[in-house]
XYZ file of C-alpha atoms in Angstrom:
487
model
C 0.000 0.000 0.000
C 1.523 3.311 -1.105
C 1.024 6.274 1.200
C 0.173 8.464 -1.793
C -2.887 6.270 -2.435
C -4.428 7.028 0.956
C -7.323 9.368 1.576
C -7.088 12.009 4.275
C -8.977 9.791 6.729
C -6.789 6.786 5.940
C -3.623 8.844 6.236
C -4.660 9.901 9.709
C -5.093 6.246 10.726
C -1.787 5.284 9.041
C 0.195 7.893 10.966
C -1.410 7.026 14.319
C -0.703 3.294 14.002
C 3.050 3.123 14.751
C 2.631 5.189 17.945
C -0.443 3.246 19.109
C -2.579 6.386 19.085
C -6.367 6.341 18.844
C -8.283 7.844 15.951
C -11.874 8.795 16.687
C -14.051 10.122 13.856
C -17.191 10.478 15.987
C -18.809 13.894 16.203
C -20.721 13.069 19.424
C -20.112 10.362 22.006
C -23.595 8.825 21.766
C -23.611 8.587 17.984
C -25.388 5.532 16.560
C -22.991 3.537 14.341
C -26.011 2.096 12.497
C -26.085 5.388 10.578
C -22.602 4.613 9.241
C -23.971 3.717 5.828
C -24.388 7.454 5.260
C -20.951 8.524 6.480
C -18.881 10.270 3.835
C -15.238 9.910 2.707
C -14.004 11.980 5.650
C -14.893 8.988 7.882
C -14.373 6.126 5.451
C -11.416 3.695 5.644
C -10.864 0.866 3.226
C -10.467 -2.604 4.736
C -7.409 -3.146 2.503
C -5.655 -0.229 4.242
C -6.332 -1.749 7.668
C -5.077 -5.122 6.467
C -1.866 -3.593 5.129
C -1.296 -1.756 8.408
C -1.762 -4.892 10.520
C 0.452 -7.067 8.312
C 3.176 -4.627 7.199
C 2.481 -1.327 8.912
C 5.195 1.190 9.813
C 7.030 0.835 13.125
C 8.733 3.383 15.369
C 11.481 2.585 17.834
C 10.366 2.754 21.425
C 6.664 2.670 20.508
C 4.053 -0.115 20.609
C 2.083 -0.135 17.396
C -1.665 -0.796 17.578
C -4.763 -0.195 15.523
C -7.276 1.836 17.539
C -10.078 3.241 15.430
C -13.527 4.538 16.364
C -16.445 5.975 14.409
C -15.250 4.882 10.971
C -16.997 3.288 8.047
C -14.961 0.289 6.898
C -15.542 -0.558 3.246
C -14.623 -3.830 1.583
C -13.769 -7.101 3.330
C -11.255 -7.012 6.180
C -9.607 -10.316 5.314
C -7.046 -11.512 7.883
C -7.504 -15.218 7.264
C -4.576 -17.252 8.738
C -2.688 -14.029 9.534
C -0.603 -13.529 12.665
C -1.207 -10.077 14.117
C 1.189 -8.889 16.816
C -0.712 -5.675 17.493
C -3.921 -5.022 19.458
C -6.889 -4.460 17.133
C -9.585 -2.095 18.370
C -12.345 -1.204 15.916
C -14.999 0.367 18.118
C -18.166 2.244 17.119
C -17.433 1.346 13.490
C -19.719 0.436 10.626
C -18.659 -2.465 8.369
C -19.982 -2.826 4.845
C -18.854 -6.466 4.560
C -18.322 -9.402 6.906
C -14.777 -9.332 8.408
C -12.841 -12.574 8.097
C -10.500 -13.700 10.899
C -10.574 -17.418 10.066
C -7.539 -19.143 11.658
C -6.072 -15.768 12.580
C -3.788 -15.252 15.611
C -4.371 -12.043 17.524
C -3.229 -10.466 20.760
C -6.518 -8.678 21.329
C -9.626 -7.964 19.272
C -12.191 -5.328 20.207
C -15.286 -4.793 18.069
C -17.391 -3.208 20.806
C -20.393 -1.078 19.818
C -19.772 -1.625 16.120
C -22.351 -2.624 13.518
C -21.391 -5.563 11.290
C -23.204 -7.710 8.705
C -21.722 -10.783 10.426
C -18.384 -12.208 11.506
C -16.306 -15.123 10.218
C -13.737 -16.116 12.835
C -13.608 -19.912 12.960
C -10.547 -21.248 14.804
C -9.323 -17.760 15.687
C -6.658 -17.611 18.447
C -6.767 -14.640 20.804
C -3.998 -14.346 23.376
C -5.932 -11.829 25.464
C -9.618 -10.989 25.427
C -12.171 -10.757 22.648
C -14.598 -7.871 23.176
C -17.838 -7.406 21.290
C -19.686 -5.418 23.935
C -22.948 -3.925 22.605
C -21.975 -4.847 19.071
C -24.781 -5.400 16.565
C -24.563 -8.181 14.006
C -27.017 -8.363 11.119
C -25.878 -11.858 10.160
C -24.211 -14.991 11.488
C -21.351 -14.760 13.990
C -19.005 -17.711 13.401
C -16.551 -18.419 16.208
C -16.546 -22.217 16.145
C -13.298 -23.706 17.403
C -11.988 -20.344 18.631
C -9.373 -20.341 21.379
C -9.513 -17.340 23.658
C -6.982 -17.236 26.475
C -8.854 -14.550 28.396
C -12.556 -13.764 28.424
C -15.145 -13.326 25.688
C -17.265 -10.223 26.324
C -20.576 -9.809 24.518
C -22.685 -7.972 27.089
C -25.550 -6.092 25.492
C -24.701 -7.432 22.014
C -27.435 -8.173 19.477
C -27.368 -10.809 16.742
C -30.079 -11.274 14.171
C -29.810 -13.742 11.296
C -33.383 -14.243 10.028
C -32.499 -15.458 6.542
C -30.279 -18.403 7.437
C -30.811 -21.949 8.673
C -27.509 -22.128 10.557
C -27.030 -20.968 14.165
C -26.873 -17.204 14.580
C -24.062 -17.363 17.158
C -21.646 -20.250 16.650
C -19.461 -20.991 19.667
C -19.246 -24.751 19.232
C -15.929 -26.271 20.343
C -14.762 -22.870 21.557
C -12.238 -22.697 24.413
C -12.451 -19.709 26.752
C -9.812 -19.501 29.473
C -11.812 -17.206 31.749
C -15.442 -16.081 31.461
C -18.030 -16.063 28.715
C -19.545 -12.753 29.758
C -22.775 -11.987 27.878
C -25.405 -10.384 30.184
C -28.154 -8.671 28.207
C -27.279 -10.559 25.009
C -30.074 -10.608 22.417
C -30.060 -13.312 19.762
C -32.730 -13.932 17.140
C -31.779 -17.462 16.166
C -29.789 -20.211 17.832
C -26.703 -20.026 20.031
C -24.579 -23.127 19.539
C -22.178 -24.016 22.360
C -21.753 -27.730 21.654
C -18.500 -29.065 23.060
C -17.391 -25.659 24.318
C -15.099 -25.391 27.339
C -15.283 -22.337 29.599
C -12.727 -22.166 32.388
C -14.637 -19.517 34.341
C -18.355 -18.762 34.360
C -21.007 -18.272 31.693
C -23.126 -15.177 32.297
C -26.363 -14.917 30.318
C -28.274 -12.877 32.874
C -31.079 -10.806 31.357
C -30.448 -12.396 27.953
C -33.226 -12.474 25.371
C -33.044 -15.524 23.119
C -35.672 -16.151 20.474
C -35.947 -19.279 18.345
C -39.413 -20.603 19.185
C -40.003 -24.237 18.263
C -36.270 -24.783 17.801
C -33.121 -24.647 19.893
C -32.508 -21.209 21.353
C -29.366 -22.443 23.157
C -27.763 -25.732 22.121
C -24.950 -26.465 24.589
C -24.599 -30.244 24.461
C -21.482 -31.505 26.327
C -20.619 -27.962 27.415
C -17.999 -27.776 30.163
C -18.082 -24.884 32.666
C -15.564 -24.554 35.475
C -17.662 -21.978 37.362
C -21.322 -21.004 37.243
C -23.820 -20.890 34.397
C -25.936 -17.838 35.193
C -29.166 -17.182 33.340
C -31.204 -15.066 35.753
C -33.992 -12.749 34.590
C -33.613 -14.180 31.081
C -36.349 -14.602 28.501
C -35.957 -17.636 26.251
C -38.298 -18.733 23.471
C -37.155 -22.144 22.253
C -35.427 -25.021 23.995
C -32.253 -24.917 26.052
C -30.111 -27.999 25.398
C -27.590 -29.056 28.051
C -27.439 -32.778 27.391
C -24.198 -34.195 28.796
C -23.083 -30.784 30.068
C -20.699 -30.515 33.028
C -21.264 -27.455 35.209
C -19.117 -27.415 38.324
C -20.960 -24.554 39.984
C -24.530 -23.346 39.751
C -26.929 -23.506 36.836
C -29.082 -20.569 37.863
C -32.365 -20.035 35.997
C -34.022 -17.962 38.715
C -36.522 -15.304 37.673
C -36.356 -16.469 34.052
C -39.194 -16.989 31.610
C -38.614 -20.190 29.616
C -41.071 -21.025 26.870
C -41.301 -23.673 24.170
C -44.922 -24.920 24.273
C -45.597 -28.477 23.164
C -41.915 -29.460 23.134
C -38.939 -29.652 25.467
C -38.062 -26.358 27.137
C -34.976 -27.518 29.115
C -33.010 -30.577 28.027
C -30.445 -31.418 30.698
C -30.398 -35.208 30.456
C -27.148 -36.987 31.391
C -25.711 -33.714 32.694
C -23.605 -33.233 35.812
C -24.447 -30.065 37.742
C -23.308 -28.753 41.093
C -26.517 -26.824 41.803
C -29.639 -26.344 39.684
C -31.748 -23.327 40.635
C -35.314 -23.183 39.310
C -37.000 -20.518 41.421
C -38.899 -17.223 41.461
C -39.960 -17.499 37.831
C -43.258 -18.243 36.073
C -44.069 -21.886 35.248
C -41.943 -23.189 32.388
C -43.879 -23.743 29.178
C -42.840 -27.055 27.676
C -41.216 -30.223 29.001
C -38.464 -30.310 31.619
C -36.077 -33.174 30.822
C -33.702 -34.177 33.639
C -33.326 -37.864 32.783
C -30.086 -39.405 34.118
C -28.872 -36.014 35.366
C -26.642 -35.916 38.461
C -27.205 -32.878 40.666
C -25.748 -32.131 44.071
C -28.268 -29.466 45.122
C -31.641 -29.169 43.414
C -33.153 -25.794 44.322
C -36.619 -26.259 42.913
C -39.760 -24.307 43.723
C -42.903 -26.237 42.680
C -44.453 -23.124 41.122
C -41.839 -23.067 38.351
C -42.468 -26.634 37.179
C -44.118 -27.189 33.791
C -47.056 -29.524 33.195
C -44.755 -32.293 31.935
C -41.423 -33.513 33.311
C -39.038 -36.387 32.576
C -37.203 -37.517 35.722
C -36.239 -41.143 35.113
C -32.855 -41.919 36.758
C -32.413 -38.326 37.986
C -30.234 -38.296 41.117
C -29.791 -35.435 43.577
C -28.245 -35.217 47.022
C -30.213 -32.298 48.429
C -33.642 -30.890 47.573
C -34.424 -27.364 48.670
C -36.390 -25.409 49.842
C -38.042 -27.771 52.293
C -41.625 -28.299 51.191
C -44.337 -30.686 52.448
C -44.634 -33.918 50.509
C -48.032 -32.801 49.205
C -46.260 -29.970 47.348
C -43.602 -32.206 45.830
C -45.675 -35.205 44.754
C -47.434 -33.471 41.804
C -43.989 -33.208 40.183
C -43.759 -37.010 40.063
C -47.321 -37.357 38.820
C -46.479 -35.161 35.801
C -43.749 -37.501 34.571
C -44.192 -38.171 30.890
C -42.794 -41.699 31.366
C -45.699 -42.572 33.659
C -44.935 -44.373 36.898
C -41.183 -44.036 37.602
C -40.262 -45.839 40.888
C -36.784 -44.283 40.957
C -38.233 -40.760 41.176
C -40.202 -41.703 44.311
C -37.136 -43.302 45.886
C -35.067 -40.170 45.245
C -37.680 -37.937 46.855
C -37.988 -40.313 49.809
C -34.212 -40.301 50.314
C -34.139 -36.480 50.192
C -36.693 -36.275 53.008
C -34.938 -38.952 55.035
C -31.604 -37.109 54.814
C -33.140 -34.101 56.558
C -35.021 -36.233 59.081
C -38.564 -35.670 57.794
C -39.789 -39.246 58.182
C -43.454 -38.258 57.933
C -42.943 -36.779 54.443
C -40.861 -39.802 53.443
C -43.737 -42.130 54.440
C -46.214 -40.056 52.459
C -44.020 -40.329 49.369
C -43.782 -44.107 49.764
C -47.541 -44.357 50.227
C -48.033 -42.308 47.049
C -45.605 -44.629 45.272
C -47.662 -47.709 46.207
C -50.872 -46.050 45.068
C -49.272 -45.045 41.754
C -47.916 -48.551 41.291
C -51.391 -49.954 41.905
C -52.599 -48.348 38.691
C -50.119 -50.445 36.686
C -51.418 -53.801 38.021
C -54.135 -56.123 36.605
C -57.607 -55.886 38.132
C -57.017 -58.442 40.873
C -53.774 -56.715 41.867
C -55.540 -53.370 41.987
C -58.315 -54.915 44.104
C -55.839 -56.297 46.617
C -54.034 -52.971 46.598
C -57.237 -51.122 47.480
C -57.743 -53.521 50.383
C -54.218 -52.916 51.666
C -54.628 -49.166 51.266
C -57.988 -49.042 53.056
C -56.892 -51.263 55.930
C -53.323 -50.277 56.801
C -52.274 -47.744 54.147
C -49.809 -50.254 52.650
C -48.166 -50.568 56.054
C -47.501 -46.855 56.405
C -50.657 -46.338 58.509
C -50.801 -49.449 60.747
C -53.205 -47.861 63.257
C -55.926 -48.207 60.649
C -55.961 -51.976 61.313
C -56.646 -51.363 64.991
C -59.528 -49.079 64.031
C -61.028 -51.712 61.744
C -60.620 -54.430 64.401
C -62.272 -52.326 67.104
C -65.154 -51.424 64.791
C -65.735 -55.036 63.770
C -65.348 -56.172 67.371
C -68.051 -53.736 68.454
C -70.418 -54.789 65.655
C -69.889 -58.500 66.313
C -70.130 -58.186 70.093
C -73.451 -56.304 69.943
C -74.920 -58.628 67.287
C -74.029 -61.844 69.127
C -75.024 -60.436 72.500
C -78.504 -59.766 71.139
C -78.707 -63.085 69.294
C -76.654 -65.619 71.200
C -75.569 -68.574 69.025
C -76.549 -72.076 70.131
C -73.870 -74.271 71.746
C -72.827 -77.331 69.766
C -72.662 -79.412 72.947
C -74.680 -77.810 75.693
C -73.021 -79.810 78.574
C -69.471 -79.091 77.349
C -69.743 -75.513 76.125
C -68.090 -72.775 78.222
C -70.115 -69.718 79.290
C -70.825 -67.605 76.223
C -68.990 -64.264 75.938
C -69.929 -62.184 72.845
C -66.682 -60.137 72.967
C -64.343 -63.129 73.097
C -66.504 -65.014 70.600
C -66.060 -62.126 68.139
C -62.326 -62.044 68.867
C -62.146 -65.762 68.130
C -63.692 -65.091 64.721
C -61.501 -62.069 63.935
C -58.096 -63.269 65.093
C -56.623 -66.198 63.167
C -54.430 -68.674 65.066
C -55.368 -67.245 68.499
C -58.304 -69.118 70.172
C -60.302 -68.300 73.287
C -62.372 -71.506 73.052
C -65.567 -69.682 72.049
C -65.739 -70.098 68.267
C -65.583 -73.987 68.169
C -68.218 -74.264 70.913
C -71.018 -72.200 69.381
C -72.727 -72.161 65.963
C -74.703 -69.122 64.813
C -77.590 -69.571 62.380
C -79.011 -67.852 59.306
C -77.765 -64.263 58.821
C -75.561 -64.429 61.887
C -73.672 -67.328 60.355
C -73.001 -65.061 57.349
C -71.777 -62.374 59.775
C -69.450 -64.912 61.341
C -68.015 -65.807 57.929
C -67.492 -62.125 57.138
C -65.671 -61.616 60.436
C -63.412 -64.633 59.792
C -62.604 -63.480 56.246
C -62.009 -59.894 57.365
C -59.755 -61.088 60.159
C -57.575 -63.019 57.733
C -57.383 -60.023 55.361
C -56.402 -57.695 58.201
C -53.826 -60.154 59.481
C -52.309 -60.551 56.013
C -52.153 -56.806 55.312
C -50.691 -56.069 58.747
C -48.019 -58.713 58.164
C -47.252 -57.237 54.731
C -47.082 -53.761 56.234
C -44.751 -54.870 59.011
C -42.516 -56.632 56.477
C -42.368 -53.467 54.355
C -41.608 -51.354 57.418
C -38.803 -53.654 58.550
C -37.319 -53.736 55.036
C -37.271 -49.894 54.950
C -35.333 -49.843 58.192
């Protein structure tokens, strides 16, 4: 590039480069770079000039060269594919006519903050420091797949819209970020792809607005995060995919509105998460999929649950906040897989770990009742008997109530209509209470039942008492066995 070929604006940038000085063409600080299409030659710099500066620009002894440009219109394609740039590149508040290309480029630092671009092609870019795109606006796809960023990636307040493409709007698949992925307030119309990405610090998507209804708004399968994944006060239309993700800290979805009606809204199956926070937000619209997930602390408020969940093989160590079993059980009844015994066992174990044995028993009772619906008719019938008599062993005092009621009925009936003795000279004195006990209690005998024989309807009553006694004895034994096995 010959210096005589430069315009006045380009010459100003050329002379500032070797001394690392900034060039700012803005007329006011709050100028909107979206109006850059109308900027004249006094603020226009050709991309070829910038490329020539970064690859073969002039140097001055004792100075650190850098490209620091603000408020310029960049015409043509800034093509730095496979280049190695030893200078910081700061192109802030600029307007780009064409998509810059940094494919396979090696940079010390890249700053595109508050600029307006038709897209970005930066697959496999290497950045030794940080990559800043704070409040940048992209009117097309941002491609950063396979990028390696030693520091942090900043995209707070950025906006990406790619309505005319089928590929993800923000491509961060296989990216490696040494520190944080810092994107609070990010707005994306399309999909964010984070498949296989590795973030050494935290991911911050607080107050983000992601829109891709009916499709994946955030696809982060097998994502690895060394810190937290924060998504508080966010609004997401479309599903969030975290299948196989590994999040060492907290996955925080508090205060967020998650919507993908009729389909999955959060896919976190087979993931490993330190803490999952689902609280203080409206009910999720769609299906919550936590199959095979492993979570240390599940912070789940029932109000945020959707109408359909998938919890098969979900494991968690702690469930908070502490809620009565009646508030937690509807979650298990909404399982799209139907009756899932493992989900009831997990909830029981969570209550037992905090010493709430009453809630644990209620969960087990609900499990038996749910299981009853999967049995054939005769199994359901026997289940109803066990439930009515002793609550499947979790309410053993019911048996005593039934026995006392039947004892009272039998004692009054046989006192009013004394049965005839089989052998009048050998029969003991008749006692209606002990006669009824003889009928009700199998094995135990007070000598009354074999000595007297009721007639007509009272013989039917005797048969009913004998049959009921055996049923009560069997259900009590089953309940005791279940209780002992739980201990």
